[in-house]
Short mmCIF file of C-alpha atoms and ligand atoms in Angstrom, two decimals:
data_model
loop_
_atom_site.label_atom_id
_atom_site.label_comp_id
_atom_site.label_asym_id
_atom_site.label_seq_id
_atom_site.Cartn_x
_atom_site.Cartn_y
_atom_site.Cartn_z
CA UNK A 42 22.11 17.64 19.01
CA UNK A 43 22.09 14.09 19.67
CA UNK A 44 18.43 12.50 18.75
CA UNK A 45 15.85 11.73 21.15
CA UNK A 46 14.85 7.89 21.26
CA UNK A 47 11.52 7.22 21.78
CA UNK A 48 10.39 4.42 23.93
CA UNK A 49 6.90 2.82 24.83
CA UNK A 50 5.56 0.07 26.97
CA UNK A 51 2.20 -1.07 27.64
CA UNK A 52 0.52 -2.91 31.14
CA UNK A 53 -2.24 -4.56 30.86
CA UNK A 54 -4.72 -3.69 33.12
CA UNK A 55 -6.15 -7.24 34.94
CA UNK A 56 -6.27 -7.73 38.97
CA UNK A 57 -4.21 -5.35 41.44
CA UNK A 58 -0.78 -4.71 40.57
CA UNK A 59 1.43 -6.95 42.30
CA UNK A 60 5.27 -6.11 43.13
CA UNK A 61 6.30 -8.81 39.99
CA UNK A 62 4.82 -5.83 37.94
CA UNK A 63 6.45 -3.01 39.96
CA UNK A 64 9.99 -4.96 39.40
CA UNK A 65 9.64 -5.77 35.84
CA UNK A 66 7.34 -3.33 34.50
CA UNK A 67 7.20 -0.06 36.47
CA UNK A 68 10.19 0.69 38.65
CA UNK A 69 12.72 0.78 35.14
CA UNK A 70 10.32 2.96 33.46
CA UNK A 71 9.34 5.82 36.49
CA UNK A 72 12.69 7.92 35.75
CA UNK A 73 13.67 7.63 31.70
CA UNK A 74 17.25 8.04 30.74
CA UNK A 75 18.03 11.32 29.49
CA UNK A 76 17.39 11.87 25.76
CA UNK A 77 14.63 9.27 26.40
CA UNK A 78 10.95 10.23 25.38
CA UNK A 79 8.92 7.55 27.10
CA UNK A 80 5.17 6.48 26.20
CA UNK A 81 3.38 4.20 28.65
CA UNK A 82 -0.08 3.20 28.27
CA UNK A 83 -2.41 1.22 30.40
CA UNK A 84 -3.45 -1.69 27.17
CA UNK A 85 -7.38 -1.75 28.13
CA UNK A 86 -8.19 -2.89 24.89
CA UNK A 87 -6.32 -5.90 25.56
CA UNK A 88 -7.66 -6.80 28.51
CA UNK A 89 -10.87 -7.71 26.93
CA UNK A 90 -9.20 -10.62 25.28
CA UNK A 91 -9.46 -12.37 29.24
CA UNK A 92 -11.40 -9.99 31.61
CA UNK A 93 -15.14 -9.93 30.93
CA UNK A 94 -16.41 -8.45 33.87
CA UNK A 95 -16.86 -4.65 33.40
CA UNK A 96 -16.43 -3.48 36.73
CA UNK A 97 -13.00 -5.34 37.36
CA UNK A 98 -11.69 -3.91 34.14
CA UNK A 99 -12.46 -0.45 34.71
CA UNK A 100 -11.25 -1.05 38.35
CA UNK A 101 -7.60 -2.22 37.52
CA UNK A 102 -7.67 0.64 34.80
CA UNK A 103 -7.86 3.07 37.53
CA UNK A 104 -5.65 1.22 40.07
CA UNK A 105 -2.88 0.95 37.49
CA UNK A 106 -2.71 4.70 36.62
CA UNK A 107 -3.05 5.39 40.34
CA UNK A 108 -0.48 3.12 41.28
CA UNK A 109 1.60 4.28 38.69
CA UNK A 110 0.97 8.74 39.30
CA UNK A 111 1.40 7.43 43.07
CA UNK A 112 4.81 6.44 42.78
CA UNK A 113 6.00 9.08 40.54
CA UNK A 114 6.13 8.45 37.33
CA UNK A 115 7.81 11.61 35.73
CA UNK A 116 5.35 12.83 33.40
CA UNK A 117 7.69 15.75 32.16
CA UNK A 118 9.37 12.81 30.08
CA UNK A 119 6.50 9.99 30.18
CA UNK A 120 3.31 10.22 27.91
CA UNK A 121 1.02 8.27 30.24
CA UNK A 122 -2.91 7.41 28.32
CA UNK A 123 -4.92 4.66 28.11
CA UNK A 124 -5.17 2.93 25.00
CA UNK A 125 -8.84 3.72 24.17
CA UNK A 126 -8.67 7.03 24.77
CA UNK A 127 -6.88 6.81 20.99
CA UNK A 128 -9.33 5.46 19.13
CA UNK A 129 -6.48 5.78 16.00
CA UNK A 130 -4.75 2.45 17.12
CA UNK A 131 -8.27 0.66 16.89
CA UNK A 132 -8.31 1.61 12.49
CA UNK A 133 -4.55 1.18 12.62
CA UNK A 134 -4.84 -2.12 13.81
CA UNK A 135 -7.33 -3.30 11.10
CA UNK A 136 -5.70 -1.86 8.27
CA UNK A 137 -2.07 -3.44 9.78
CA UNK A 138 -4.48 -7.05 10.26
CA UNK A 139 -4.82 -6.71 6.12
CA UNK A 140 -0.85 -7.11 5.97
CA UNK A 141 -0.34 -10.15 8.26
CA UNK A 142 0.13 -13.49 6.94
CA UNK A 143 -2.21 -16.08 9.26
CA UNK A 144 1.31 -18.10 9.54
CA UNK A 145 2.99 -15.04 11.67
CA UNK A 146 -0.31 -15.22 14.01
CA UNK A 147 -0.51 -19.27 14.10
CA UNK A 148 3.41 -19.41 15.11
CA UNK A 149 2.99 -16.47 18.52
CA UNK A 150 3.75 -18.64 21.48
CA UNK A 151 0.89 -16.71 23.54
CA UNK A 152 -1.62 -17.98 21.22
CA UNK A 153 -0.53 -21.37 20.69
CA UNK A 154 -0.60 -21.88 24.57
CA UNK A 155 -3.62 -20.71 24.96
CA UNK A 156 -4.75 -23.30 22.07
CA UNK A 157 -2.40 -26.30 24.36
CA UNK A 158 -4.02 -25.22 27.14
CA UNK A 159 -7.57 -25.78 25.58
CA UNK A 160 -8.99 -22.05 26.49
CA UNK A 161 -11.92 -20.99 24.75
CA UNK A 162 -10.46 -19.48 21.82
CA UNK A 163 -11.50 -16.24 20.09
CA UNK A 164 -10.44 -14.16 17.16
CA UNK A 165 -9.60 -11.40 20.13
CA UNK A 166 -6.63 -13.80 21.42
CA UNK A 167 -5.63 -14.33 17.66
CA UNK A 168 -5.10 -11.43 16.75
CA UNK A 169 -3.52 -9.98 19.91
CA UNK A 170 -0.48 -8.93 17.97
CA UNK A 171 -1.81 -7.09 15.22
CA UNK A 172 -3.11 -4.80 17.94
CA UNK A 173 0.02 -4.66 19.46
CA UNK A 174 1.87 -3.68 16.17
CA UNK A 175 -0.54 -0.71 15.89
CA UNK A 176 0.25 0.07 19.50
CA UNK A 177 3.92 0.73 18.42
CA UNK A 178 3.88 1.49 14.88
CA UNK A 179 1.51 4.42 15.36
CA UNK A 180 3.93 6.19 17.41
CA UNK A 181 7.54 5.58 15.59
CA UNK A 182 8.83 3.98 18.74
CA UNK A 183 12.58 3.04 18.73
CA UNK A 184 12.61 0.84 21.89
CA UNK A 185 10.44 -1.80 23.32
CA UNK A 186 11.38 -2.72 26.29
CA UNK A 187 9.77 -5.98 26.95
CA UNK A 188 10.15 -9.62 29.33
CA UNK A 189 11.05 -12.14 27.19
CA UNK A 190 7.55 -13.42 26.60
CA UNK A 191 6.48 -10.78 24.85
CA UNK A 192 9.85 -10.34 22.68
CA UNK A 193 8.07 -12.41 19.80
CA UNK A 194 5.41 -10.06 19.69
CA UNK A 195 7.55 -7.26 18.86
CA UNK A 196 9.27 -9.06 16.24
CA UNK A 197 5.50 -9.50 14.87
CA UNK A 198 5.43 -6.07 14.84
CA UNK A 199 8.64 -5.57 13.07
CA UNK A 200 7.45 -8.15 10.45
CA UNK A 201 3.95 -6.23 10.06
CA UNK A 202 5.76 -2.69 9.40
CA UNK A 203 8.12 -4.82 7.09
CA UNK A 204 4.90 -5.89 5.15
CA UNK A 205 3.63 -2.86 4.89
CA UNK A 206 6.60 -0.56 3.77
CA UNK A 207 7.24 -3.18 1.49
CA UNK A 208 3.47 -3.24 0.03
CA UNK A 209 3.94 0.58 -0.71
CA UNK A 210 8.03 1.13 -1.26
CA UNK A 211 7.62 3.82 0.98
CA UNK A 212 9.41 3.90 4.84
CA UNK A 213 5.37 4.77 6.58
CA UNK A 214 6.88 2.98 9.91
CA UNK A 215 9.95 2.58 11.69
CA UNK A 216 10.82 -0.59 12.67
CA UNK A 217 10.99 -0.91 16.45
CA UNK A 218 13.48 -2.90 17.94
CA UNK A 219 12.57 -5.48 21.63
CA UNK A 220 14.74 -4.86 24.18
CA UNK A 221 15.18 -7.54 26.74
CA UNK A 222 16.56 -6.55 30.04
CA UNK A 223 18.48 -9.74 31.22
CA UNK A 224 19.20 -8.26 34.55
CA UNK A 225 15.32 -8.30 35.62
CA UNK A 226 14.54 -10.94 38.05
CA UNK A 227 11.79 -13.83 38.58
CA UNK A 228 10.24 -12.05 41.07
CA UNK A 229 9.05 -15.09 43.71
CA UNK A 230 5.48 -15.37 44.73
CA UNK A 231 3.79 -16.28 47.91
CA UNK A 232 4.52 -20.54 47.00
CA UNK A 233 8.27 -19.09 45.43
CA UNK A 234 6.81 -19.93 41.59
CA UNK A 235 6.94 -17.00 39.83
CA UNK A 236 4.60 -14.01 41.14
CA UNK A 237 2.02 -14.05 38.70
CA UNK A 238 -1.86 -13.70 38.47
CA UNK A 239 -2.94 -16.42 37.37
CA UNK A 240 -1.02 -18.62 39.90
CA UNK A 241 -2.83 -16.75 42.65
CA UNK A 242 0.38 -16.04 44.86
CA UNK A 243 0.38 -12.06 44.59
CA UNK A 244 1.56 -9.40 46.79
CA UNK A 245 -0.16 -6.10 46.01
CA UNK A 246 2.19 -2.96 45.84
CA UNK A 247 -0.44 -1.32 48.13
CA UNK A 248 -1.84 -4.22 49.74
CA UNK A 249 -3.46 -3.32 52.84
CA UNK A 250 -0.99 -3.71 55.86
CA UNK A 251 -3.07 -6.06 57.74
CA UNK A 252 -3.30 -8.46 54.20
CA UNK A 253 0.40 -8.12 53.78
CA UNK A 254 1.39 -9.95 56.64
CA UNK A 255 -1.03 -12.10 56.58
CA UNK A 256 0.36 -13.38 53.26
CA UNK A 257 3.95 -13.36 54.29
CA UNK A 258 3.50 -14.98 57.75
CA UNK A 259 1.82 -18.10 55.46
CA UNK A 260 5.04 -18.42 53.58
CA UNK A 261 5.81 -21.86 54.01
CA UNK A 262 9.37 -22.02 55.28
CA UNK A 263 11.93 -25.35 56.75
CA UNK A 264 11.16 -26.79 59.85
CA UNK A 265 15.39 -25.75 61.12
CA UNK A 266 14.55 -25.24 64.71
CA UNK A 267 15.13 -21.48 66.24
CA UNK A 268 18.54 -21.92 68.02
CA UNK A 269 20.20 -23.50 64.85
CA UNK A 270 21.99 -21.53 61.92
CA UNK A 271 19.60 -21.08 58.82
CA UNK A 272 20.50 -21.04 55.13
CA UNK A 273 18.89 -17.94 53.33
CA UNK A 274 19.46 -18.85 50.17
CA UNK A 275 16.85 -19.87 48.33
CA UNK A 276 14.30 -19.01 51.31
CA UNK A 277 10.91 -17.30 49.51
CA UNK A 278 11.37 -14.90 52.39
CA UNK A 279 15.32 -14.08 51.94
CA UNK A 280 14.38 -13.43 48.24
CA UNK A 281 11.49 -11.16 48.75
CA UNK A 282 13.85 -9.32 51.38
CA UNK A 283 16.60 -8.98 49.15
CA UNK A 284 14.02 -7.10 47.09
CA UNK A 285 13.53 -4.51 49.58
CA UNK A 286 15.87 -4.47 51.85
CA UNK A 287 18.95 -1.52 51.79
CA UNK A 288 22.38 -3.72 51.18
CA UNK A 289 22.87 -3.45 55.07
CA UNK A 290 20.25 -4.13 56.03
CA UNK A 291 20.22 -7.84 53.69
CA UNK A 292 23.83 -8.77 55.04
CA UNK A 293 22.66 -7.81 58.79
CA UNK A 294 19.29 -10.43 58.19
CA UNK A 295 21.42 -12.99 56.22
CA UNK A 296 24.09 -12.89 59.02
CA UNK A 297 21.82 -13.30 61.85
CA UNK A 298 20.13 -16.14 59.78
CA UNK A 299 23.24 -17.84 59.46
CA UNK A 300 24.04 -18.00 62.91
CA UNK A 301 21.33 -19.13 64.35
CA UNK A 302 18.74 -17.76 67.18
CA UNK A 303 16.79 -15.99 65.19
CA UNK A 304 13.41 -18.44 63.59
CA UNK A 305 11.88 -17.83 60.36
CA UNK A 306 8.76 -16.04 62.47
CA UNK A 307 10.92 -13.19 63.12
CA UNK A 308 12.55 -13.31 59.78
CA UNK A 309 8.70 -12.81 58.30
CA UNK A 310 7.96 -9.84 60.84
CA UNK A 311 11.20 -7.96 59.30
CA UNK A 312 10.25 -8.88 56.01
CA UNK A 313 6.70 -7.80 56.28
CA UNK A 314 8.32 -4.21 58.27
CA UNK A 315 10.50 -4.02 55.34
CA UNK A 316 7.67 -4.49 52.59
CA UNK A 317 4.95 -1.82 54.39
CA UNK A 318 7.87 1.03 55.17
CA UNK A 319 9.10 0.37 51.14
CA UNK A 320 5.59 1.60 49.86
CA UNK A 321 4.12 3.40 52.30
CA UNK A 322 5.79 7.00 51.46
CA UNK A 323 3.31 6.77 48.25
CA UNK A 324 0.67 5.44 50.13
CA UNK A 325 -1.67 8.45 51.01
CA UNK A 326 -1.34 9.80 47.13
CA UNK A 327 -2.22 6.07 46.17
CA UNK A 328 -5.48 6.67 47.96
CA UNK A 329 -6.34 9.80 47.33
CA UNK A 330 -6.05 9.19 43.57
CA UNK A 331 -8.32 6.23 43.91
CA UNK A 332 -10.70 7.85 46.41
CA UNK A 333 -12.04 10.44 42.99
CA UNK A 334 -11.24 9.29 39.59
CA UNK A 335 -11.37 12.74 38.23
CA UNK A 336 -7.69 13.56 39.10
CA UNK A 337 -6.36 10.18 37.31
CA UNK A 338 -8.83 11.07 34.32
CA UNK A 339 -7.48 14.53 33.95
CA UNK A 340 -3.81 13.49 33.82
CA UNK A 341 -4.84 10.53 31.58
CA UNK A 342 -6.59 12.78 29.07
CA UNK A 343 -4.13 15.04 28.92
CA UNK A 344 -1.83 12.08 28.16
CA UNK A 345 -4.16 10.92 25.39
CA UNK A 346 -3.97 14.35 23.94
CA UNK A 347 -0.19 14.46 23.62
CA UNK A 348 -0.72 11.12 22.30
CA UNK A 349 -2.87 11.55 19.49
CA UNK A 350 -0.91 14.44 18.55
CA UNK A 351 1.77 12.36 17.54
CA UNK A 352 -1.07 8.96 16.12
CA UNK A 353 -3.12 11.65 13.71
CA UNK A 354 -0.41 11.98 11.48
CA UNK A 355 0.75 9.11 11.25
CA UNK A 356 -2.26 7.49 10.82
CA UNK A 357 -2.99 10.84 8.30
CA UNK A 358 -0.11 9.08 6.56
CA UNK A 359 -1.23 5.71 6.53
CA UNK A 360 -4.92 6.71 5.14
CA UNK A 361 -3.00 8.43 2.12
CA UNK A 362 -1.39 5.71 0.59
CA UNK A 363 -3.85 3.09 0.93
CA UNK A 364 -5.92 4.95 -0.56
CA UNK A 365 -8.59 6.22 2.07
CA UNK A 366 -8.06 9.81 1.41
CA UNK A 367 -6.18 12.28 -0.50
N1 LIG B 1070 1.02 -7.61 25.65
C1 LIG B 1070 1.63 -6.87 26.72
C2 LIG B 1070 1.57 -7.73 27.99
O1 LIG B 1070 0.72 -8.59 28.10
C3 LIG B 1070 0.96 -5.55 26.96
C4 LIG B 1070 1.06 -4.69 25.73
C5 LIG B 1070 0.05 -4.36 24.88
C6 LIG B 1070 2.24 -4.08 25.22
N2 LIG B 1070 0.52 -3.57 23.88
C7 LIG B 1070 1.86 -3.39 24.05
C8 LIG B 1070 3.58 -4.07 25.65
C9 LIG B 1070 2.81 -2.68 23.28
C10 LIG B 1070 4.50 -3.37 24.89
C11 LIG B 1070 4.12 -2.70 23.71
O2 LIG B 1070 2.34 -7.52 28.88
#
């Protein structure tokens, strides 16, 4: 029997998730591999470190899971929780923060921009990582599969369960391993800089229809007059289409660009058609699920229990040879 690998991710829970996330951080993970076991947890607890508005954060908990049953996520082969419904990672993370050198912290690229960019700095934002490692090292997870901004992170985590082994010559923690999917693009925001939160150029996945093309029919464009041929590439709008579009239905739109007769006002119309019919299969369940919470908190519970099933002993483990308990 070959061995099962087990994989985990984590989304952070701030604003409405935007199709940069459903690209990089949900589509891969809605149908694991075979002789995958996947864990994917909505990382509340880290949201604190920015998002200090109750309401919003409990919001975005909700729409995340939503979002994420909504679409389909297969949770035959997915552990789906939220992080503080396993309060284990919380005591894992300060026993973990007692075998991390300040240097690994100072040196995390997240926290040193956030020092360059002169935000008001907390011990929350510092220690970021160490929560992180407990995240992963509670569960024994092979995998994490992770943009490149958070590979460093991982490595963190590596070091931390170095550390620790090492402190006690015994193997408590596997050492999980970042994997970096090259192929994923920059997903292009509303301005074509990178769709991201804070840059305020986000497409929701279930933006409301009349929204949605509001936001693409503002994509600024060239001024190449209707009759004449267009280039595509490069466009904000042939990039978003490209996205979402079946392969015929890109070459018919890039052909018809090309040869002119056909303005970048119709080209946004298609592309907005296009965006609406991609989603809109999972739209109903979206809203249903966010109409009651009850239905996303069963599923998430249940999640959590599977979860902890697998954090009590290891943390059981941990406790031991520290010394918290025999
Ligand atoms: N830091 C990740 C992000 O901002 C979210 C996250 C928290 C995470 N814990 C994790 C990702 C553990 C992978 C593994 O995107």
């Amino acid at each position: 029997m070959s061995e099962t690998k087990r994989r985990l991710t984590g989304i952070k829970p701030t604003g409405v998730p935007h199709i940069g996330n459903y690209f990089a951080s949900i589509k891969p993970f809605l149908h694991p591999e075979p002789g995958v076991e996947s864990l994917y947890f909505i990382a509340n607890y880290h949201s604190l470190t920015t998002q200090r508005e109750g309401g919003p954060l409990l919001h975005s908990t909700y729409d995340v899971a939503a979002t994420l049953l909504a679409l389909g996520i297969d949770l035959d082969h997915t552990v789906l929780f939220r992080q503080t419904d396993v309060p284990e990672v919380a005591e894992l993370s300060w026993i973990l923060s007692c075998f991390t050198g300040m240097g690994l912290l100072e040196r995390a690229h997240a926290y040193k921009d956030a020092v360059t960019k002169g935000r008001d700095l907390h011990a929350g934002l510092f220690t970021y990582p160490v929560l992180m490692a407990a995240d992963i090292l509670l569960y024994d997870i092979d995998e994490v599969p992770v943009g490149s901004d958070q590979k460093q992170h991982v490595e963190i985590a590596r070091d931390i369960a170095g550390s620790f082994n090492h402190a006690y010559g015994q193997e408590i923690f596997k050492l999980p391993n970042p994997k970096i999917d090259e192929t994923v693009m920059i997903i292009p925001g509303l301005d074509g800089k990178k769709m991201s939160k804070s840059y305020g150029n986000v497409i929701g996945i279930f933006e409301e229809e009349k929204s949605l093309k509001k936001k693409i029919m503002a994509i600024p464009t060239d001024s190449t007059p209707l009759e004449e041929p267009k280039r595509v590439e490069g466009s904000t709008i042939f990039s978003l289409f490209e996205l979402f579009g079946t392969d015929d239905a890109i070459l018919d739109f890039k052909k018809r660009m090309n040869q002119g007769g056909m303005g970048w006002g119709h080209a946004k119309v298609e592309l907005f058609e296009c965006m609406r019919d991609y989603f809109s299969p999972y739209r109903q369940h979206y809203e249903t699920l966010m109409a009651s919470r009850s239905e996303i908190d069963r599923v998430l519970l249940e999640g959590a229990e599977r979860a902890r099933a697998m954090a009590r002993p290891k943390l059981q483990a941990v406790r031991q040879v520290v010394g918290f308990s025999s």
